[in-house]
Amino acid sequence: MFEAREFLRKKLIGKKVNVTVDYIRAATGPGEGTPAFAERTCATVTIGGINIAEALVSKGLATVIRYRQDDDQRSSHYDELLAAEARAIKNGKGLHSKKEVPIHRVADISGETQKAKQFLPFLQRAGRSEAVVEYVFSGSRLKLYMPKETCLITFLLAGIECPRSSRNTPSGVQVAEPFSNEAMLFTKELVLQREVGVIKHDRAI
């Protein structure tokens, strides 16, 4: 999963793509042992002439859904997907490899102040660290994934204060401040799922 997500992030974040809707899968109710699903739009996404689904399958980062003969709700490039999967299986790529599956252990310390403080000396010694913006809470509050430190941690942008978004409090829902949504959307468009550099300040954790 991690490798598939990273492939998509590096290939697509911030890029313009072409989308062709292949079919719309109707909503389904919960069955015995199966969850309910809302209506889903299924499409082929391409960038620079490359079919992203086919690229994922060819690297062994996805498998092709099998359909009944009479089911015409399928990808418009179904045959190419099957061919890509056959090549991935033959070459032992990704999911089809006989090697040990890589394990990614990530410590989520974004909500634990004491654990976050334990990381502080390492981050300060590093001076500047590389990270990926995993989530945007508000215009100035971010959750970052730090690959070298293998952790998720919350940071505040130093020197600024953004309007607060709505949030749940013990006394009820706190109403969002004016322009809080605009600030959050601006930050999302600028950095969400992008690689950033972090310079640590004492009060930014």
XYZ file of N, CA, C and O in Angstrom:
820
model
N 0.830 -1.201 0.000
C 0.000 0.000 0.000
C 0.870 1.259 0.000
O 0.610 2.202 -0.739
N 1.903 1.269 0.847
C 2.757 2.450 0.958
C 3.412 2.775 -0.384
O 3.443 3.928 -0.819
N 3.933 1.740 -1.042
C 4.606 1.954 -2.326
C 3.631 2.463 -3.392
O 3.968 3.330 -4.202
N 2.403 1.913 -3.382
C 1.392 2.344 -4.348
C 1.020 3.800 -4.119
O 0.898 4.599 -5.059
N 0.839 4.163 -2.860
C 0.477 5.545 -2.542
C 1.598 6.517 -2.916
O 1.355 7.584 -3.487
N 2.844 6.136 -2.609
C 3.974 6.995 -2.943
C 4.119 7.165 -4.453
O 4.457 8.247 -4.929
N 3.854 6.093 -5.201
C 3.918 6.176 -6.666
C 2.919 7.210 -7.170
O 3.248 8.069 -7.987
N 1.680 7.143 -6.664
C 0.647 8.087 -7.088
C 0.971 9.507 -6.638
O 0.782 10.465 -7.383
N 1.452 9.652 -5.410
C 1.762 10.988 -4.896
C 2.817 11.679 -5.742
O 2.664 12.834 -6.149
N 3.906 10.963 -6.014
C 4.995 11.560 -6.780
C 4.606 11.804 -8.241
O 5.090 12.738 -8.880
N 3.723 10.964 -8.757
C 3.338 11.063 -10.164
C 2.265 12.122 -10.404
O 2.255 12.782 -11.452
N 1.366 12.320 -9.429
C 0.158 13.086 -9.712
C -0.065 14.349 -8.896
O -0.788 15.241 -9.361
N 0.495 14.447 -7.697
C 0.164 15.598 -6.858
C 0.539 16.905 -7.563
O 1.662 17.088 -8.021
N -0.445 17.796 -7.656
C -0.220 19.102 -8.267
C -0.199 19.098 -9.783
O 0.063 20.129 -10.410
N -0.494 17.935 -10.410
C -0.443 17.836 -11.872
C -1.854 17.832 -12.471
O -2.813 17.408 -11.836
N -1.959 18.296 -13.698
C -3.222 18.215 -14.424
C -3.300 16.858 -15.120
O -2.322 16.410 -15.716
N -4.454 16.222 -15.028
C -4.631 14.892 -15.619
C -5.862 14.884 -16.520
O -6.704 15.783 -16.463
N -5.947 13.864 -17.355
C -7.135 13.647 -18.185
C -7.962 12.532 -17.555
O -7.422 11.485 -17.186
N -9.254 12.772 -17.417
C -10.153 11.806 -16.784
C -11.254 11.412 -17.760
O -11.942 12.270 -18.304
N -11.381 10.112 -17.995
C -12.459 9.586 -18.835
C -13.322 8.671 -17.983
O -12.838 7.644 -17.481
N -14.582 9.048 -17.782
C -15.481 8.224 -16.977
C -15.859 6.969 -17.764
O -16.377 7.053 -18.878
N -15.578 5.792 -17.182
C -15.891 4.522 -17.842
C -17.286 4.029 -17.468
O -18.024 3.539 -18.312
N -17.634 4.147 -16.196
C -18.964 3.727 -15.754
C -19.215 4.242 -14.351
O -18.293 4.700 -13.669
N -20.449 4.207 -13.917
C -20.823 4.610 -12.564
C -21.398 3.392 -11.859
O -22.375 2.800 -12.340
N -20.770 3.018 -10.769
C -21.233 1.857 -10.012
C -22.279 2.310 -8.992
O -22.032 3.206 -8.190
N -23.449 1.709 -9.062
C -24.559 2.113 -8.196
C -24.243 1.818 -6.730
O -23.433 0.942 -6.413
N -24.893 2.581 -5.860
C -24.733 2.362 -4.421
C -25.269 0.988 -4.045
O -26.225 0.491 -4.651
N -24.640 0.372 -3.070
C -25.085 -0.944 -2.605
C -25.270 -0.909 -1.098
O -24.531 -0.230 -0.375
N -26.269 -1.632 -0.614
C -26.512 -1.712 0.820
C -25.624 -2.761 1.450
O -24.993 -3.568 0.753
N -25.562 -2.785 2.760
C -24.736 -3.793 3.440
C -25.323 -5.185 3.252
O -26.541 -5.367 3.265
N -24.443 -6.149 3.017
C -24.869 -7.541 2.888
C -24.233 -8.362 3.983
O -23.602 -7.831 4.901
N -24.358 -9.660 3.870
C -23.771 -10.538 4.885
C -22.255 -10.545 4.728
O -21.712 -11.101 3.784
N -21.597 -9.885 5.651
C -20.139 -9.829 5.618
C -19.577 -8.793 4.662
O -18.359 -8.717 4.479
N -20.424 -7.991 4.015
C -19.941 -6.966 3.093
C -20.496 -5.613 3.515
O -21.654 -5.498 3.902
N -19.663 -4.562 3.427
C -20.117 -3.232 3.843
C -20.960 -2.561 2.761
O -21.009 -3.018 1.622
N -21.610 -1.481 3.134
C -22.366 -0.680 2.178
C -21.405 0.256 1.441
O -20.412 0.704 2.008
N -21.704 0.532 0.179
C -20.887 1.457 -0.602
C -21.779 2.512 -1.227
O -22.849 2.203 -1.744
N -21.310 3.767 -1.189
C -22.024 4.843 -1.871
C -21.785 4.717 -3.372
O -20.932 3.938 -3.822
N -22.532 5.465 -4.158
C -22.335 5.453 -5.612
C -20.901 5.866 -5.929
O -20.365 6.802 -5.336
N -20.271 5.143 -6.855
C -18.875 5.409 -7.191
C -18.695 5.629 -8.683
O -19.225 4.871 -9.498
N -17.975 6.680 -9.006
C -17.645 6.966 -10.401
C -16.295 6.336 -10.715
O -15.294 6.645 -10.062
N -16.253 5.438 -11.686
C -15.023 4.731 -12.047
C -14.501 5.282 -13.372
O -15.239 5.363 -14.354
N -13.246 5.675 -13.387
C -12.708 6.377 -14.548
C -11.291 5.933 -14.872
O -10.606 5.325 -14.048
N -10.872 6.253 -16.092
C -9.490 6.061 -16.513
C -8.789 7.409 -16.403
O -9.276 8.411 -16.924
N -7.662 7.428 -15.678
C -6.902 8.665 -15.477
C -5.572 8.547 -16.219
O -4.840 7.568 -16.037
N -5.283 9.527 -17.047
C -4.017 9.514 -17.788
C -3.275 10.828 -17.577
O -3.879 11.873 -17.335
N -1.957 10.758 -17.668
C -1.113 11.947 -17.598
C 0.040 11.761 -18.576
O 0.725 10.737 -18.552
N 0.194 12.698 -19.477
C 1.246 12.578 -20.492
C 1.118 11.322 -21.327
O 2.123 10.728 -21.720
N -0.124 10.882 -21.568
C -0.353 9.681 -22.367
C -0.189 8.384 -21.596
O -0.342 7.297 -22.169
N 0.120 8.453 -20.305
C 0.308 7.249 -19.482
C -0.969 6.957 -18.712
O -1.495 7.828 -18.007
N -1.475 5.736 -18.831
C -2.636 5.283 -18.071
C -2.151 4.923 -16.666
O -1.372 3.982 -16.491
N -2.601 5.687 -15.660
C -2.104 5.504 -14.297
C -2.438 4.116 -13.752
O -1.621 3.485 -13.080
N -3.634 3.613 -14.050
C -4.010 2.275 -13.575
C -3.082 1.216 -14.170
O -2.615 0.310 -13.477
N -2.806 1.356 -15.454
C -1.922 0.396 -16.122
C -0.509 0.478 -15.544
O 0.166 -0.549 -15.366
N -0.055 1.691 -15.238
C 1.284 1.859 -14.656
C 1.365 1.194 -13.293
O 2.354 0.527 -12.963
N 0.316 1.352 -12.477
C 0.279 0.707 -11.164
C 0.328 -0.811 -11.286
O 1.088 -1.488 -10.593
N -0.487 -1.345 -12.192
C -0.558 -2.798 -12.381
C 0.774 -3.340 -12.896
O 1.250 -4.389 -12.452
N 1.403 -2.613 -13.827
C 2.659 -3.095 -14.416
C 3.794 -3.144 -13.398
O 4.738 -3.914 -13.536
N 3.694 -2.319 -12.339
C 4.711 -2.330 -11.288
C 4.353 -3.276 -10.147
O 5.047 -3.337 -9.133
N 3.242 -3.985 -10.294
C 2.813 -4.908 -9.255
C 2.256 -4.204 -8.033
O 2.252 -4.751 -6.937
N 1.742 -2.983 -8.223
C 1.205 -2.206 -7.112
C -0.316 -2.215 -7.090
O -0.942 -1.533 -6.276
N -0.925 -2.975 -7.989
C -2.381 -3.137 -8.042
C -2.677 -4.396 -8.833
O -1.829 -4.889 -9.595
N -3.869 -4.933 -8.626
C -4.308 -6.097 -9.397
C -5.577 -5.736 -10.158
O -6.278 -4.778 -9.802
N -5.878 -6.500 -11.188
C -7.021 -6.201 -12.052
C -8.267 -6.917 -11.537
O -8.224 -8.103 -11.206
N -9.372 -6.167 -11.472
C -10.647 -6.759 -11.051
C -11.167 -7.655 -12.173
O -11.181 -7.256 -13.341
N -11.590 -8.847 -11.816
C -12.179 -9.760 -12.802
C -13.689 -9.539 -12.861
O -14.331 -9.340 -11.837
N -14.229 -9.559 -14.065
C -15.659 -9.330 -14.265
C -16.316 -10.554 -14.893
O -15.657 -11.365 -15.546
N -17.640 -10.627 -14.705
C -18.395 -11.667 -15.414
C -18.427 -11.325 -16.900
O -18.315 -10.168 -17.301
N -18.610 -12.344 -17.728
C -18.643 -12.134 -19.182
C -19.726 -11.138 -19.592
O -19.547 -10.360 -20.519
N -20.858 -11.170 -18.892
C -21.966 -10.301 -19.284
C -21.933 -8.941 -18.580
O -22.860 -8.139 -18.709
N -20.872 -8.646 -17.843
C -20.767 -7.377 -17.125
C -19.953 -6.398 -17.966
O -18.746 -6.554 -18.136
N -20.615 -5.378 -18.500
C -19.917 -4.414 -19.352
C -19.452 -3.188 -18.567
O -18.913 -2.239 -19.147
N -19.641 -3.188 -17.244
C -19.124 -2.096 -16.426
C -17.674 -2.393 -16.067
O -17.359 -2.956 -15.024
N -16.796 -2.004 -16.961
C -15.378 -2.271 -16.767
C -14.553 -1.159 -17.402
O -15.078 -0.329 -18.148
N -13.269 -1.158 -17.119
C -12.371 -0.152 -17.679
C -12.378 -0.206 -19.201
O -12.444 -1.285 -19.801
N -12.282 0.968 -19.814
C -12.206 1.021 -21.282
C -10.867 0.487 -21.781
O -10.677 0.292 -22.979
N -9.928 0.245 -20.860
C -8.616 -0.300 -21.224
C -8.395 -1.639 -20.515
O -7.270 -1.968 -20.117
N -9.470 -2.392 -20.378
C -9.421 -3.638 -19.607
C -8.384 -4.623 -20.151
O -7.619 -5.216 -19.390
N -8.321 -4.779 -21.461
C -7.365 -5.725 -22.053
C -5.924 -5.316 -21.765
O -5.067 -6.167 -21.486
N -5.657 -3.997 -21.825
C -4.304 -3.514 -21.537
C -3.941 -3.753 -20.067
O -2.800 -4.086 -19.751
N -4.924 -3.622 -19.186
C -4.682 -3.880 -17.769
C -4.329 -5.350 -17.540
O -3.407 -5.672 -16.771
N -5.060 -6.239 -18.196
C -4.777 -7.671 -18.060
C -3.382 -8.010 -18.574
O -2.654 -8.799 -17.963
N -3.005 -7.395 -19.700
C -1.674 -7.645 -20.274
C -0.583 -7.131 -19.336
O 0.449 -7.787 -19.138
N -0.810 -5.963 -18.734
C 0.166 -5.395 -17.800
C 0.314 -6.286 -16.571
O 1.418 -6.492 -16.055
N -0.804 -6.840 -16.095
C -0.750 -7.730 -14.936
C 0.012 -9.008 -15.263
O 0.806 -9.503 -14.447
N -0.200 -9.535 -16.458
C 0.499 -10.757 -16.868
C 2.016 -10.521 -16.890
O 2.789 -11.375 -16.445
N 2.432 -9.336 -17.362
C 3.866 -9.005 -17.385
C 4.415 -8.870 -15.970
O 5.529 -9.324 -15.675
N 3.630 -8.230 -15.087
C 4.080 -8.046 -13.701
C 4.246 -9.391 -13.002
O 5.188 -9.600 -12.238
N 3.316 -10.317 -13.264
C 3.400 -11.663 -12.669
C 4.622 -12.396 -13.198
O 5.387 -13.008 -12.437
N 4.824 -12.311 -14.499
C 5.962 -12.994 -15.134
C 7.290 -12.474 -14.598
O 8.239 -13.245 -14.367
N 7.368 -11.157 -14.359
C 8.620 -10.553 -13.911
C 8.729 -10.455 -12.386
O 9.721 -9.930 -11.864
N 7.718 -10.966 -11.675
C 7.766 -10.967 -10.216
C 7.828 -9.580 -9.611
O 8.570 -9.334 -8.660
N 7.013 -8.675 -10.136
C 7.027 -7.290 -9.648
C 6.074 -7.109 -8.460
O 4.986 -7.670 -8.427
N 6.474 -6.297 -7.494
C 5.605 -5.876 -6.400
C 4.900 -7.008 -5.683
O 5.523 -7.891 -5.092
N 3.559 -6.993 -5.759
C 2.735 -7.997 -5.077
C 3.060 -9.418 -5.524
O 2.784 -10.382 -4.804
N 3.611 -9.560 -6.717
C 3.879 -10.884 -7.290
C 5.306 -11.357 -7.012
O 5.703 -12.436 -7.460
N 6.063 -10.560 -6.280
C 7.440 -10.919 -5.960
C 7.464 -12.002 -4.897
O 6.595 -12.060 -4.021
N 8.469 -12.857 -4.963
C 8.631 -13.901 -3.956
C 9.525 -13.435 -2.807
O 9.763 -14.169 -1.858
N 10.016 -12.194 -2.906
C 10.849 -11.644 -1.844
C 9.969 -11.237 -0.660
O 8.759 -11.097 -0.794
N 10.614 -11.024 0.471
C 9.873 -10.595 1.661
C 9.269 -9.222 1.436
O 9.901 -8.337 0.863
N 8.050 -9.063 1.907
C 7.364 -7.776 1.754
C 8.005 -6.744 2.669
O 8.227 -7.013 3.854
N 8.367 -5.549 2.143
C 8.964 -4.532 3.007
C 7.971 -4.064 4.064
O 6.782 -3.902 3.784
N 8.470 -3.877 5.278
C 7.619 -3.443 6.382
C 7.919 -1.977 6.695
O 9.080 -1.593 6.838
N 6.871 -1.170 6.766
C 7.031 0.249 7.075
C 6.403 0.519 8.442
O 5.181 0.467 8.586
N 7.239 0.798 9.419
C 6.740 1.116 10.760
C 6.818 2.627 10.970
O 7.895 3.215 10.893
N 5.683 3.230 11.242
C 5.617 4.672 11.425
C 5.010 4.971 12.791
O 3.940 4.457 13.123
N 5.697 5.776 13.585
C 5.190 6.169 14.899
C 4.363 7.437 14.752
O 4.868 8.464 14.280
N 3.076 7.364 15.107
C 2.206 8.537 15.043
C 2.249 9.241 16.397
O 1.618 8.820 17.357
N 3.017 10.315 16.469
C 3.138 11.061 17.729
C 2.470 12.427 17.599
O 2.739 13.342 18.379
N 1.588 12.549 16.618
C 0.981 13.846 16.339
C 0.059 14.326 17.450
O -0.170 15.517 17.595
N -0.476 13.400 18.235
C -1.379 13.816 19.305
C -0.823 13.555 20.691
O -1.539 13.648 21.689
N 0.473 13.207 20.768
C 1.063 12.850 22.061
C 2.223 13.795 22.370
O 3.328 13.635 21.858
N 1.959 14.751 23.227
C 2.932 15.811 23.513
C 4.241 15.253 24.056
O 5.328 15.663 23.632
N 4.175 14.300 24.998
C 5.398 13.781 25.618
C 6.285 13.066 24.605
O 7.501 13.267 24.581
N 5.674 12.235 23.761
C 6.459 11.529 22.735
C 7.057 12.524 21.746
O 8.189 12.368 21.285
N 6.266 13.554 21.388
C 6.759 14.560 20.448
C 7.979 15.278 21.023
O 8.956 15.541 20.312
N 7.940 15.562 22.335
C 9.067 16.251 22.972
C 10.324 15.389 22.970
O 11.447 15.906 22.932
N 10.162 14.065 23.009
C 11.314 13.167 22.960
C 12.039 13.270 21.623
O 13.245 13.048 21.545
N 11.283 13.603 20.571
C 11.885 13.737 19.244
C 12.568 15.086 19.062
O 13.358 15.259 18.143
N 12.233 16.042 19.924
C 12.719 17.407 19.760
C 14.237 17.510 19.627
O 14.731 18.168 18.707
N 15.045 16.868 20.504
C 16.505 16.999 20.375
C 17.031 16.506 19.026
O 17.940 17.109 18.460
N 16.458 15.405 18.519
C 16.911 14.872 17.233
C 16.612 15.868 16.105
O 17.433 16.095 15.219
N 15.425 16.459 16.150
C 15.039 17.410 15.110
C 15.881 18.682 15.178
O 16.266 19.242 14.153
N 16.187 19.126 16.394
C 16.991 20.335 16.545
C 18.413 20.112 16.051
O 19.009 20.994 15.428
N 18.962 18.929 16.334
C 20.315 18.632 15.867
C 20.369 18.559 14.348
O 21.348 18.946 13.727
N 19.281 18.038 13.759
C 19.245 17.913 12.301
C 19.195 19.282 11.634
O 19.654 19.451 10.503
N 18.644 20.280 12.327
C 18.546 21.612 11.745
C 17.410 21.695 10.754
O 16.355 22.245 11.029
N 17.601 21.097 9.600
C 16.569 21.059 8.565
C 16.244 19.610 8.254
O 17.144 18.791 8.084
N 14.966 19.279 8.195
C 14.530 17.917 7.897
C 13.587 17.925 6.701
O 12.949 18.937 6.400
N 13.514 16.784 6.030
C 12.588 16.640 4.904
C 11.323 15.947 5.393
O 11.371 15.071 6.262
N 10.191 16.333 4.833
C 8.915 15.760 5.262
C 7.910 15.803 4.124
O 8.129 16.462 3.107
N 6.817 15.073 4.313
C 5.676 15.105 3.394
C 4.474 15.571 4.204
O 4.243 15.080 5.311
N 3.724 16.520 3.666
C 2.543 17.030 4.372
C 1.435 15.996 4.250
O 0.858 15.784 3.190
N 1.159 15.332 5.361
C 0.191 14.242 5.393
C -1.238 14.754 5.521
O -2.169 14.196 4.934
N -1.412 15.833 6.293
C -2.766 16.344 6.545
C -2.677 17.819 6.904
O -1.692 18.267 7.495
N -3.707 18.573 6.536
C -3.775 20.000 6.868
C -4.964 20.211 7.802
O -6.114 20.032 7.405
N -4.688 20.578 9.049
C -5.751 20.823 10.023
C -6.351 22.215 9.855
O -7.548 22.420 10.030
N -5.481 23.174 9.542
C -5.910 24.561 9.383
C -4.870 25.257 8.516
O -3.913 24.622 8.049
N -5.028 26.557 8.354
C -4.068 27.282 7.527
C -2.650 27.220 8.034
O -1.701 27.322 7.251
N -2.480 27.014 9.347
C -1.130 27.048 9.921
C -0.737 25.781 10.678
O 0.364 25.693 11.211
N -1.630 24.782 10.741
C -1.337 23.568 11.521
C -1.336 22.363 10.600
O -2.325 22.065 9.927
N -0.196 21.656 10.569
C 0.009 20.562 9.617
C 0.440 19.288 10.325
O 1.164 19.331 11.325
N 0.030 18.159 9.771
C 0.591 16.875 10.199
C 1.594 16.452 9.134
O 1.250 16.367 7.949
N 2.824 16.198 9.556
C 3.897 15.863 8.621
C 4.379 14.431 8.825
O 4.483 13.960 9.956
N 4.675 13.773 7.714
C 5.343 12.468 7.761
C 6.813 12.718 7.489
O 7.184 13.288 6.464
N 7.652 12.311 8.434
C 9.089 12.520 8.310
C 9.756 11.176 8.029
O 9.928 10.355 8.947
N 10.082 10.911 6.763
C 10.607 9.588 6.375
C 11.858 9.165 7.139
O 11.966 8.020 7.553
N 12.805 10.084 7.339
C 14.057 9.722 8.001
C 13.816 9.329 9.451
O 14.407 8.381 9.969
N 12.904 10.050 10.108
C 12.589 9.771 11.509
C 11.466 8.752 11.650
O 11.121 8.350 12.763
N 10.864 8.361 10.537
C 9.729 7.412 10.478
C 8.643 7.751 11.493
O 8.224 6.909 12.278
N 8.216 9.005 11.458
C 7.158 9.399 12.390
C 6.205 10.392 11.744
O 6.536 11.044 10.752
N 4.999 10.458 12.321
C 4.010 11.480 11.976
C 3.967 12.460 13.128
O 3.871 12.047 14.293
N 4.051 13.744 12.843
C 4.116 14.731 13.913
C 3.407 16.006 13.479
O 3.388 16.336 12.284
N 2.805 16.702 14.414
C 2.095 17.937 14.121
C 3.019 19.136 14.291
O 3.752 19.226 15.282
N 2.990 20.043 13.312
C 3.778 21.263 13.370
C 2.891 22.470 13.140
O 1.885 22.401 12.439
N 3.294 23.593 13.732
C 2.655 24.875 13.467
C 3.614 25.729 12.649
O 4.836 25.673 12.872
N 3.076 26.498 11.737
C 3.910 27.435 10.991
C 4.290 28.574 11.941
O 3.420 29.213 12.544
N 5.587 28.796 12.082
C 6.075 29.772 13.059
C 5.794 31.201 12.610
O 5.864 31.529 11.430
N 5.437 32.039 13.584
C 5.332 33.468 13.341
C 3.999 33.956 12.827
O 3.824 35.158 12.588
N 3.022 33.041 12.617
C 1.713 33.484 12.126
C 0.598 32.827 12.937
O 0.817 31.816 13.610
N -0.577 33.412 12.856
C -1.757 32.833 13.481
C -2.899 32.931 12.487
O -3.248 34.017 12.026
N -3.471 31.777 12.132
C -4.566 31.743 11.169
C -5.912 31.686 11.886
O -5.994 31.213 13.028
N -6.985 32.127 11.236
C -8.320 31.982 11.827
C -8.609 30.512 12.120
O -8.233 29.634 11.340
N -9.280 30.238 13.231
C -9.545 28.862 13.640
C -10.754 28.283 12.917
O -11.771 28.951 12.749
N -10.633 27.003 12.537
C -11.747 26.298 11.908
C -12.727 25.855 12.992
O -12.419 25.901 14.181
N -13.913 25.402 12.577
C -14.879 24.877 13.547
C -14.311 23.609 14.169
O -13.588 22.852 13.521
N -14.643 23.387 15.429
C -14.127 22.192 16.107
C -15.029 21.833 17.272
O -15.774 22.680 17.790
N -14.951 20.568 17.682
C -15.748 20.097 18.813
C -15.039 20.438 20.123
O -13.836 20.203 20.268
N -15.780 20.982 21.060
C -15.252 21.299 22.381
C -16.181 20.684 23.431
O -17.308 20.278 23.104
N -15.744 20.586 24.690
C -16.623 20.014 25.731
C -17.966 20.724 25.844
O -18.969 20.120 26.221
N -17.992 22.013 25.480
C -19.243 22.776 25.589
C -20.054 22.778 24.297
O -21.095 23.412 24.218
N -19.562 22.080 23.266
C -20.291 22.027 21.994
C -19.386 22.374 20.827
O -18.162 22.432 20.964
N -19.978 22.592 19.660
C -19.209 22.903 18.456
C -18.842 24.379 18.436
O -19.707 25.243 18.567
N -17.533 24.640 18.309
C -17.072 26.024 18.217
C -17.163 26.477 16.770
O -16.637 25.829 15.863
N -17.835 27.594 16.539
C -18.059 28.103 15.182
C -16.740 28.553 14.576
O -15.882 29.131 15.260
N -16.577 28.283 13.277
C -15.353 28.677 12.585
C -15.229 30.196 12.532
O -16.227 30.912 12.389
N -14.006 30.686 12.654
C -13.753 32.113 12.529
C -13.775 32.522 11.059
O -13.522 31.690 10.180
N -14.083 33.790 10.767
C -14.100 34.256 9.366
C -12.774 33.969 8.662
O -11.706 34.155 9.244
N -12.865 33.482 7.438
C -11.730 33.187 6.557
C -10.907 31.967 6.981
O -9.843 31.710 6.425
N -11.398 31.192 7.963
C -10.656 29.994 8.368
C -10.639 28.956 7.246
O -9.606 28.327 6.980
N -11.789 28.756 6.589
C -11.847 27.771 5.495
C -10.985 28.204 4.322
O -10.307 27.378 3.692
N -10.992 29.509 4.025
C -10.159 30.003 2.920
C -8.680 29.791 3.205
O -7.900 29.405 2.321
N -8.283 30.029 4.471
C -6.879 29.834 4.853
C -6.485 28.366 4.737
O -5.406 28.024 4.236
N -7.372 27.463 5.202
C -7.079 26.036 5.143
C -6.980 25.555 3.700
O -6.061 24.802 3.346
N -7.907 25.992 2.842
C -7.877 25.580 1.439
C -6.625 26.100 0.738
O -6.034 25.413 -0.094
N -6.216 27.309 1.074
C -4.998 27.867 0.480
C -3.788 27.000 0.815
O -2.981 26.650 -0.045
N -3.663 26.635 2.104
C -2.536 25.807 2.536
C -2.606 24.421 1.906
O -1.581 23.866 1.494
N -3.822 23.851 1.822
C -3.981 22.533 1.193
C -3.495 22.545 -0.251
O -2.752 21.672 -0.683
N -3.943 23.537 -1.003
C -3.560 23.608 -2.419
C -2.064 23.807 -2.579
O -1.458 23.367 -3.557
N -1.456 24.472 -1.600
C -0.032 24.787 -1.700
C 0.862 23.610 -1.324
O 1.868 23.350 -1.988
N 0.495 22.848 -0.246
C 1.461 21.876 0.280
C 0.934 20.471 0.536
O 1.742 19.561 0.785
N -0.390 20.220 0.525
C -0.887 18.895 0.898
C -0.288 17.797 0.036
O -0.307 17.868 -1.191
N 0.277 16.771 0.690
C 0.917 15.616 0.061
C 2.157 15.990 -0.757
O 2.618 15.222 -1.593
N 2.708 17.146 -0.470
C 3.933 17.564 -1.164
C 5.130 17.458 -0.227
O 4.995 17.469 0.999
N 6.315 17.381 -0.811
C 7.543 17.293 -0.027
C 7.961 18.702 0.393
O 7.986 19.618 -0.428
N 8.272 18.855 1.672
C 8.634 20.162 2.215
C 9.889 20.040 3.065
O 10.273 18.953 3.482
N 10.508 21.177 3.335
C 11.628 21.235 4.265
C 11.148 21.822 5.575
O 10.319 22.735 5.591
N 11.649 21.298 6.695
C 11.213 21.742 8.026
C 12.427 22.251 8.793
O 13.431 21.563 8.923
N 12.305 23.491 9.303
C 13.314 24.031 10.202
C 12.643 24.170 11.553
O 11.655 24.878 11.703
N 13.148 23.462 12.549
C 12.465 23.328 13.834
C 12.706 24.521 14.739
O 13.827 24.947 14.938
N 11.590 25.066 15.302
C 11.660 26.091 16.345
C 11.087 25.479 17.627
O 10.194 24.654 17.593
N 11.575 25.925 18.773
C 11.195 25.314 20.059
C 9.696 25.256 20.280
O 9.182 24.312 20.826
N 8.975 26.301 19.883
C 7.563 26.375 20.218
C 6.662 25.911 19.072
O 5.473 26.120 19.079
N 7.239 25.267 18.065
C 6.448 24.880 16.889
C 5.936 23.455 16.953
O 5.354 22.972 16.018
N 6.167 22.759 18.051
C 5.812 21.346 18.101
C 4.418 21.145 18.709
O 4.018 21.951 19.522
